[in-house]
């Protein structure tokens, strides 16, 4: 079974130990909610798993072709004239490259329908769409955008509001081929209709899901659809804090360690 195994992960931020020798595993059917008070390192852990940040020690083991897709809490999209569809199809996977080539060829033919070279270019792009079965992916991408409230696919990214950009980033994360989908506060800036659609879509996602959200109802909707057992992982966080009481009473800048916890709530998809 494909998955990600994490062993003895260590991450610090200055004098603060975010996590110390954290170990857990994620399989391809897992739905995981990461819960903890602010400052315990939830977003940092997601970024380390996604390869955006690094850990000082520890091992992350997975197959060589294991794909991780990450949605940042405040995603940054490419501007410079990029359209919504170009942003959605951004990626190195063959199917994403094929989708970009097809959209570019179709747009070029609209502008110059009589040009033989442009016609040939579109024909070759259509053949690649067949080869990689990209037609379904294109339909799914446009459906996701529509359901999330982004109906104008050719709209420029720089003309979108913050909420619309978040919707485009979510659609991009959902359409990319991935074994593990990591979502950091996916419901931020979404209206109720978009959240409800996401609640219905995510349980059917083909890969594993790891998410951070303050929306407990959303979290329950994603995890409670599975009727199998719950595995709860407590990640002990040792935070070194300067004690003002010690400074006042002893004149020394002493420190003490306070234990905090990140809790991973995990429900596995039922195979029965």
mmCIF file of C-alpha atoms in Angstrom:
data_model
loop_
_atom_site.group_PDB
_atom_site.id
_atom_site.type_symbol
_atom_site.label_atom_id
_atom_site.label_comp_id
_atom_site.label_asym_id
_atom_site.label_seq_id
_atom_site.Cartn_x
_atom_site.Cartn_y
_atom_site.Cartn_z
ATOM 1 C CA UNK A 1 0.000 0.000 0.000
ATOM 2 C CA UNK A 2 1.400 3.390 -1.029
ATOM 3 C CA UNK A 3 2.006 5.854 1.743
ATOM 4 C CA UNK A 4 4.227 8.260 3.630
ATOM 5 C CA UNK A 5 6.170 7.238 6.737
ATOM 6 C CA UNK A 6 7.610 9.867 9.076
ATOM 7 C CA UNK A 7 10.179 8.940 11.725
ATOM 8 C CA UNK A 8 11.770 11.063 14.472
ATOM 9 C CA UNK A 9 11.039 14.421 12.830
ATOM 10 C CA UNK A 10 12.597 17.416 14.617
ATOM 11 C CA UNK A 11 11.856 21.072 13.864
ATOM 12 C CA UNK A 12 12.844 24.180 15.813
ATOM 13 C CA UNK A 13 12.193 27.886 15.402
ATOM 14 C CA UNK A 14 14.882 29.823 17.204
ATOM 15 C CA UNK A 15 14.810 28.582 20.795
ATOM 16 C CA UNK A 16 11.342 27.105 20.354
ATOM 17 C CA UNK A 17 11.061 23.376 19.679
ATOM 18 C CA UNK A 18 8.037 22.925 17.416
ATOM 19 C CA UNK A 19 8.188 19.146 17.328
ATOM 20 C CA UNK A 20 10.658 16.681 18.751
ATOM 21 C CA UNK A 21 11.062 13.166 17.287
ATOM 22 C CA UNK A 22 7.585 13.034 15.756
ATOM 23 C CA UNK A 23 6.686 9.733 14.058
ATOM 24 C CA UNK A 24 3.550 8.639 12.200
ATOM 25 C CA UNK A 25 2.425 7.081 8.913
ATOM 26 C CA UNK A 26 -0.133 8.061 6.269
ATOM 27 C CA UNK A 27 -1.635 5.469 3.933
ATOM 28 C CA UNK A 28 -3.448 6.175 0.690
ATOM 29 C CA UNK A 29 -6.939 5.839 2.221
ATOM 30 C CA UNK A 30 -6.406 8.079 5.261
ATOM 31 C CA UNK A 31 -8.417 11.207 6.072
ATOM 32 C CA UNK A 32 -6.487 13.120 8.728
ATOM 33 C CA UNK A 33 -7.404 16.220 10.713
ATOM 34 C CA UNK A 34 -4.526 17.997 12.452
ATOM 35 C CA UNK A 35 -5.724 19.860 15.544
ATOM 36 C CA UNK A 36 -3.845 22.040 18.022
ATOM 37 C CA UNK A 37 -3.787 25.517 19.545
ATOM 38 C CA UNK A 38 -2.058 28.317 17.658
ATOM 39 C CA UNK A 39 1.722 28.163 17.857
ATOM 40 C CA UNK A 40 2.085 24.390 18.133
ATOM 41 C CA UNK A 41 3.458 24.078 14.598
ATOM 42 C CA UNK A 42 0.527 22.728 12.588
ATOM 43 C CA UNK A 43 1.196 24.759 9.447
ATOM 44 C CA UNK A 44 4.933 24.199 9.802
ATOM 45 C CA UNK A 45 4.420 20.437 9.910
ATOM 46 C CA UNK A 46 2.330 20.614 6.731
ATOM 47 C CA UNK A 47 5.039 22.620 4.966
ATOM 48 C CA UNK A 48 7.747 20.169 6.041
ATOM 49 C CA UNK A 49 5.712 17.250 4.691
ATOM 50 C CA UNK A 50 5.138 19.155 1.435
ATOM 51 C CA UNK A 51 8.864 19.875 1.053
ATOM 52 C CA UNK A 52 8.429 23.650 1.349
ATOM 53 C CA UNK A 53 10.143 23.821 4.743
ATOM 54 C CA UNK A 54 12.783 21.495 6.168
ATOM 55 C CA UNK A 55 13.301 19.620 9.416
ATOM 56 C CA UNK A 56 16.579 19.557 11.353
ATOM 57 C CA UNK A 57 16.407 15.790 11.757
ATOM 58 C CA UNK A 58 14.233 12.835 10.901
ATOM 59 C CA UNK A 59 13.274 10.732 7.905
ATOM 60 C CA UNK A 60 10.332 10.903 5.510
ATOM 61 C CA UNK A 61 10.042 7.714 3.467
ATOM 62 C CA UNK A 62 7.762 7.195 0.462
ATOM 63 C CA UNK A 63 7.913 5.727 -3.075
ATOM 64 C CA UNK A 64 10.003 7.663 -5.596
ATOM 65 C CA UNK A 65 6.940 8.606 -7.641
ATOM 66 C CA UNK A 66 4.884 9.628 -4.589
ATOM 67 C CA UNK A 67 3.136 12.936 -5.320
ATOM 68 C CA UNK A 68 2.157 15.497 -2.670
ATOM 69 C CA UNK A 69 -0.106 18.464 -3.467
ATOM 70 C CA UNK A 70 -0.174 21.331 -0.959
ATOM 71 C CA UNK A 71 -2.674 24.169 -0.507
ATOM 72 C CA UNK A 72 -1.231 27.026 1.525
ATOM 73 C CA UNK A 73 -3.400 28.939 3.961
ATOM 74 C CA UNK A 74 -2.678 32.073 1.903
ATOM 75 C CA UNK A 75 -1.840 30.743 -1.578
ATOM 76 C CA UNK A 76 0.210 32.847 -3.970
ATOM 77 C CA UNK A 77 -0.835 32.589 -7.617
ATOM 78 C CA UNK A 78 1.203 33.524 -10.680
ATOM 79 C CA UNK A 79 0.129 36.793 -12.282
ATOM 80 C CA UNK A 80 1.756 38.355 -15.350
ATOM 81 C CA UNK A 81 -1.243 37.775 -17.620
ATOM 82 C CA UNK A 82 -1.880 34.183 -16.550
ATOM 83 C CA UNK A 83 -5.503 33.046 -16.890
ATOM 84 C CA UNK A 84 -7.523 30.967 -14.455
ATOM 85 C CA UNK A 85 -7.214 27.836 -16.615
ATOM 86 C CA UNK A 86 -3.467 28.279 -17.130
ATOM 87 C CA UNK A 87 -3.068 28.493 -13.366
ATOM 88 C CA UNK A 88 -5.175 25.376 -12.824
ATOM 89 C CA UNK A 89 -3.142 23.411 -15.381
ATOM 90 C CA UNK A 90 0.196 24.557 -13.961
ATOM 91 C CA UNK A 91 2.375 21.557 -13.129
ATOM 92 C CA UNK A 92 4.924 19.127 -14.554
ATOM 93 C CA UNK A 93 2.682 16.061 -14.773
ATOM 94 C CA UNK A 94 2.170 14.871 -18.364
ATOM 95 C CA UNK A 95 -1.565 15.435 -18.156
ATOM 96 C CA UNK A 96 -1.088 19.041 -17.009
ATOM 97 C CA UNK A 97 1.378 19.788 -19.817
ATOM 98 C CA UNK A 98 -1.057 18.238 -22.310
ATOM 99 C CA UNK A 99 -3.965 20.336 -21.038
ATOM 100 C CA UNK A 100 -1.940 23.545 -21.364
ATOM 101 C CA UNK A 101 -0.865 22.653 -24.892
ATOM 102 C CA UNK A 102 -4.439 21.878 -25.937
ATOM 103 C CA UNK A 103 -5.862 25.110 -24.491
ATOM 104 C CA UNK A 104 -3.119 27.154 -26.198
ATOM 105 C CA UNK A 105 -3.696 25.426 -29.552
ATOM 106 C CA UNK A 106 -7.480 25.862 -29.330
ATOM 107 C CA UNK A 107 -7.102 29.551 -28.507
ATOM 108 C CA UNK A 108 -4.658 30.038 -31.394
ATOM 109 C CA UNK A 109 -7.091 28.396 -33.825
ATOM 110 C CA UNK A 110 -9.902 30.690 -32.687
ATOM 111 C CA UNK A 111 -7.756 33.673 -33.646
ATOM 112 C CA UNK A 112 -6.579 32.202 -36.964
ATOM 113 C CA UNK A 113 -8.952 29.396 -38.055
ATOM 114 C CA UNK A 114 -7.672 29.182 -41.644
ATOM 115 C CA UNK A 115 -4.011 28.631 -40.770
ATOM 116 C CA UNK A 116 -2.929 25.078 -41.655
ATOM 117 C CA UNK A 117 -0.036 24.986 -39.191
ATOM 118 C CA UNK A 118 -2.351 26.005 -36.351
ATOM 119 C CA UNK A 119 -4.846 23.320 -37.382
ATOM 120 C CA UNK A 120 -2.089 20.690 -37.307
ATOM 121 C CA UNK A 121 -0.993 21.931 -33.905
ATOM 122 C CA UNK A 122 -4.511 21.456 -32.531
ATOM 123 C CA UNK A 123 -4.783 17.999 -34.115
ATOM 124 C CA UNK A 124 -1.562 16.878 -32.398
ATOM 125 C CA UNK A 125 -2.774 18.354 -29.122
ATOM 126 C CA UNK A 126 -6.024 16.389 -29.448
ATOM 127 C CA UNK A 127 -4.056 13.183 -29.999
ATOM 128 C CA UNK A 128 -2.124 13.812 -26.779
ATOM 129 C CA UNK A 129 -5.389 14.521 -24.962
ATOM 130 C CA UNK A 130 -6.562 11.065 -26.053
ATOM 131 C CA UNK A 131 -3.244 9.477 -25.087
ATOM 132 C CA UNK A 132 -3.286 10.824 -21.517
ATOM 133 C CA UNK A 133 -7.080 10.654 -21.114
ATOM 134 C CA UNK A 134 -7.022 14.357 -20.395
ATOM 135 C CA UNK A 135 -10.551 15.120 -21.576
ATOM 136 C CA UNK A 136 -12.042 13.984 -18.279
ATOM 137 C CA UNK A 137 -9.505 16.034 -16.326
ATOM 138 C CA UNK A 138 -10.419 19.127 -18.337
ATOM 139 C CA UNK A 139 -14.118 18.590 -17.656
ATOM 140 C CA UNK A 140 -13.468 18.002 -13.957
ATOM 141 C CA UNK A 141 -11.320 21.151 -13.715
ATOM 142 C CA UNK A 142 -14.034 23.334 -15.242
ATOM 143 C CA UNK A 143 -16.701 21.696 -13.098
ATOM 144 C CA UNK A 144 -14.687 22.333 -9.920
ATOM 145 C CA UNK A 145 -14.152 25.979 -10.872
ATOM 146 C CA UNK A 146 -17.854 26.435 -11.562
ATOM 147 C CA UNK A 147 -18.890 24.758 -8.303
ATOM 148 C CA UNK A 148 -16.455 26.979 -6.385
ATOM 149 C CA UNK A 149 -17.910 30.099 -7.991
ATOM 150 C CA UNK A 150 -15.281 30.885 -10.661
ATOM 151 C CA UNK A 151 -17.273 30.742 -13.924
ATOM 152 C CA UNK A 152 -14.904 32.828 -16.097
ATOM 153 C CA UNK A 153 -12.048 30.490 -17.041
ATOM 154 C CA UNK A 154 -10.175 33.007 -19.200
ATOM 155 C CA UNK A 155 -10.178 35.732 -16.550
ATOM 156 C CA UNK A 156 -6.742 37.101 -15.640
ATOM 157 C CA UNK A 157 -5.432 36.176 -12.190
ATOM 158 C CA UNK A 158 -4.527 39.780 -11.347
ATOM 159 C CA UNK A 159 -8.190 40.777 -11.735
ATOM 160 C CA UNK A 160 -9.437 38.281 -9.139
ATOM 161 C CA UNK A 161 -10.380 39.119 -5.552
ATOM 162 C CA UNK A 162 -8.725 37.387 -2.605
ATOM 163 C CA UNK A 163 -11.646 34.997 -2.230
ATOM 164 C CA UNK A 164 -11.631 34.134 -5.939
ATOM 165 C CA UNK A 165 -7.893 33.469 -5.825
ATOM 166 C CA UNK A 166 -8.409 31.061 -2.923
ATOM 167 C CA UNK A 167 -11.032 29.234 -4.985
ATOM 168 C CA UNK A 168 -8.666 28.961 -7.950
ATOM 169 C CA UNK A 169 -5.913 27.641 -5.661
ATOM 170 C CA UNK A 170 -8.284 25.006 -4.250
ATOM 171 C CA UNK A 171 -9.324 23.927 -7.747
ATOM 172 C CA UNK A 172 -5.664 23.683 -8.751
ATOM 173 C CA UNK A 173 -4.873 21.494 -5.724
ATOM 174 C CA UNK A 174 -7.828 19.204 -6.414
ATOM 175 C CA UNK A 175 -7.078 18.666 -10.117
ATOM 176 C CA UNK A 176 -3.356 17.903 -9.733
ATOM 177 C CA UNK A 177 -2.506 14.158 -9.651
ATOM 178 C CA UNK A 178 -1.429 13.390 -6.066
ATOM 179 C CA UNK A 179 -1.104 10.562 -3.554
ATOM 180 C CA UNK A 180 -1.441 12.986 -0.627
ATOM 181 C CA UNK A 181 -3.481 16.196 -0.607
ATOM 182 C CA UNK A 182 -2.456 18.662 2.126
ATOM 183 C CA UNK A 183 -4.912 21.469 2.899
ATOM 184 C CA UNK A 184 -4.168 24.342 5.285
ATOM 185 C CA UNK A 185 -7.427 26.094 6.270
ATOM 186 C CA UNK A 186 -9.222 25.313 2.988
ATOM 187 C CA UNK A 187 -12.523 26.933 4.038
ATOM 188 C CA UNK A 188 -11.056 30.400 4.616
ATOM 189 C CA UNK A 189 -12.666 32.996 2.281
ATOM 190 C CA UNK A 190 -15.266 30.490 1.043
ATOM 191 C CA UNK A 191 -19.027 31.033 1.162
ATOM 192 C CA UNK A 192 -21.392 28.386 2.518
ATOM 193 C CA UNK A 193 -22.242 26.955 -0.910
ATOM 194 C CA UNK A 194 -18.557 26.424 -1.752
ATOM 195 C CA UNK A 195 -17.863 24.847 1.643
ATOM 196 C CA UNK A 196 -20.804 22.475 1.272
ATOM 197 C CA UNK A 197 -19.622 21.434 -2.180
ATOM 198 C CA UNK A 198 -16.099 20.824 -0.841
ATOM 199 C CA UNK A 199 -17.559 18.711 1.980
ATOM 200 C CA UNK A 200 -19.234 16.506 -0.616
ATOM 201 C CA UNK A 201 -16.218 16.329 -2.940
ATOM 202 C CA UNK A 202 -13.341 15.551 -0.581
ATOM 203 C CA UNK A 203 -14.616 12.219 0.825
ATOM 204 C CA UNK A 204 -14.388 10.784 -2.698
ATOM 205 C CA UNK A 205 -10.832 12.028 -3.303
ATOM 206 C CA UNK A 206 -8.655 9.177 -4.580
ATOM 207 C CA UNK A 207 -5.579 9.859 -2.451
ATOM 208 C CA UNK A 208 -4.977 10.554 1.233
ATOM 209 C CA UNK A 209 -5.988 13.879 2.785
ATOM 210 C CA UNK A 210 -4.239 15.777 5.586
ATOM 211 C CA UNK A 211 -5.876 19.031 6.638
ATOM 212 C CA UNK A 212 -5.790 21.802 9.204
ATOM 213 C CA UNK A 213 -9.036 23.669 9.832
ATOM 214 C CA UNK A 214 -10.706 25.606 12.615
ATOM 215 C CA UNK A 215 -14.075 24.648 11.144
ATOM 216 C CA UNK A 216 -14.963 21.644 13.315
ATOM 217 C CA UNK A 217 -18.196 20.977 11.418
ATOM 218 C CA UNK A 218 -16.235 20.792 8.162
ATOM 219 C CA UNK A 219 -13.684 18.472 9.785
ATOM 220 C CA UNK A 220 -16.411 16.169 11.076
ATOM 221 C CA UNK A 221 -18.088 16.061 7.679
ATOM 222 C CA UNK A 222 -14.856 14.958 6.012
ATOM 223 C CA UNK A 223 -13.969 12.283 8.571
ATOM 224 C CA UNK A 224 -17.320 10.977 9.785
ATOM 225 C CA UNK A 225 -18.322 9.542 6.410
ATOM 226 C CA UNK A 226 -16.153 6.526 7.269
ATOM 227 C CA UNK A 227 -17.486 4.008 9.750
ATOM 228 C CA UNK A 228 -14.218 2.307 10.655
ATOM 229 C CA UNK A 229 -12.095 2.776 13.751
ATOM 230 C CA UNK A 230 -10.432 6.025 14.763
ATOM 231 C CA UNK A 231 -6.716 6.260 15.406
ATOM 232 C CA UNK A 232 -5.621 9.237 17.476
ATOM 233 C CA UNK A 233 -1.979 10.305 17.497
ATOM 234 C CA UNK A 234 -0.727 12.738 20.114
ATOM 235 C CA UNK A 235 2.381 14.599 19.027
ATOM 236 C CA UNK A 236 4.088 15.988 22.098
ATOM 237 C CA UNK A 237 5.430 19.477 21.580
ATOM 238 C CA UNK A 238 8.041 20.822 23.961
ATOM 239 C CA UNK A 239 8.048 24.616 23.898
ATOM 240 C CA UNK A 240 10.836 26.438 25.703
ATOM 241 C CA UNK A 241 9.449 29.624 27.261
ATOM 242 C CA UNK A 242 11.287 32.374 29.102
ATOM 243 C CA UNK A 243 9.738 32.714 32.547
ATOM 244 C CA UNK A 244 8.994 36.299 33.567
ATOM 245 C CA UNK A 245 8.251 35.079 37.134
ATOM 246 C CA UNK A 246 11.784 33.692 37.409
ATOM 247 C CA UNK A 247 13.247 36.933 36.089
ATOM 248 C CA UNK A 248 11.369 38.967 38.698
ATOM 249 C CA UNK A 249 12.079 36.721 41.659
ATOM 250 C CA UNK A 250 15.565 35.413 41.062
ATOM 251 C CA UNK A 251 17.080 37.959 38.716
ATOM 252 C CA UNK A 252 18.002 35.163 36.354
ATOM 253 C CA UNK A 253 16.655 34.550 32.882
ATOM 254 C CA UNK A 254 15.590 30.987 33.576
ATOM 255 C CA UNK A 255 13.543 28.884 31.226
ATOM 256 C CA UNK A 256 11.098 26.064 31.620
ATOM 257 C CA UNK A 257 9.612 23.604 29.197
ATOM 258 C CA UNK A 258 5.879 23.504 28.642
ATOM 259 C CA UNK A 259 4.302 20.519 26.942
ATOM 260 C CA UNK A 260 1.696 21.155 24.293
ATOM 261 C CA UNK A 261 0.039 18.748 21.919
ATOM 262 C CA UNK A 262 -0.931 18.482 18.321
ATOM 263 C CA UNK A 263 -3.622 15.869 17.878
ATOM 264 C CA UNK A 264 -4.048 13.971 14.658
ATOM 265 C CA UNK A 265 -7.545 12.561 14.246
ATOM 266 C CA UNK A 266 -7.499 9.891 11.602
ATOM 267 C CA UNK A 267 -10.262 7.783 10.115
ATOM 268 C CA UNK A 268 -9.554 5.110 7.570
ATOM 269 C CA UNK A 269 -11.833 4.332 4.675
ATOM 270 C CA UNK A 270 -13.798 1.159 5.218
ATOM 271 C CA UNK A 271 -12.891 -1.673 2.860
ATOM 272 C CA UNK A 272 -15.866 -3.786 3.841
#
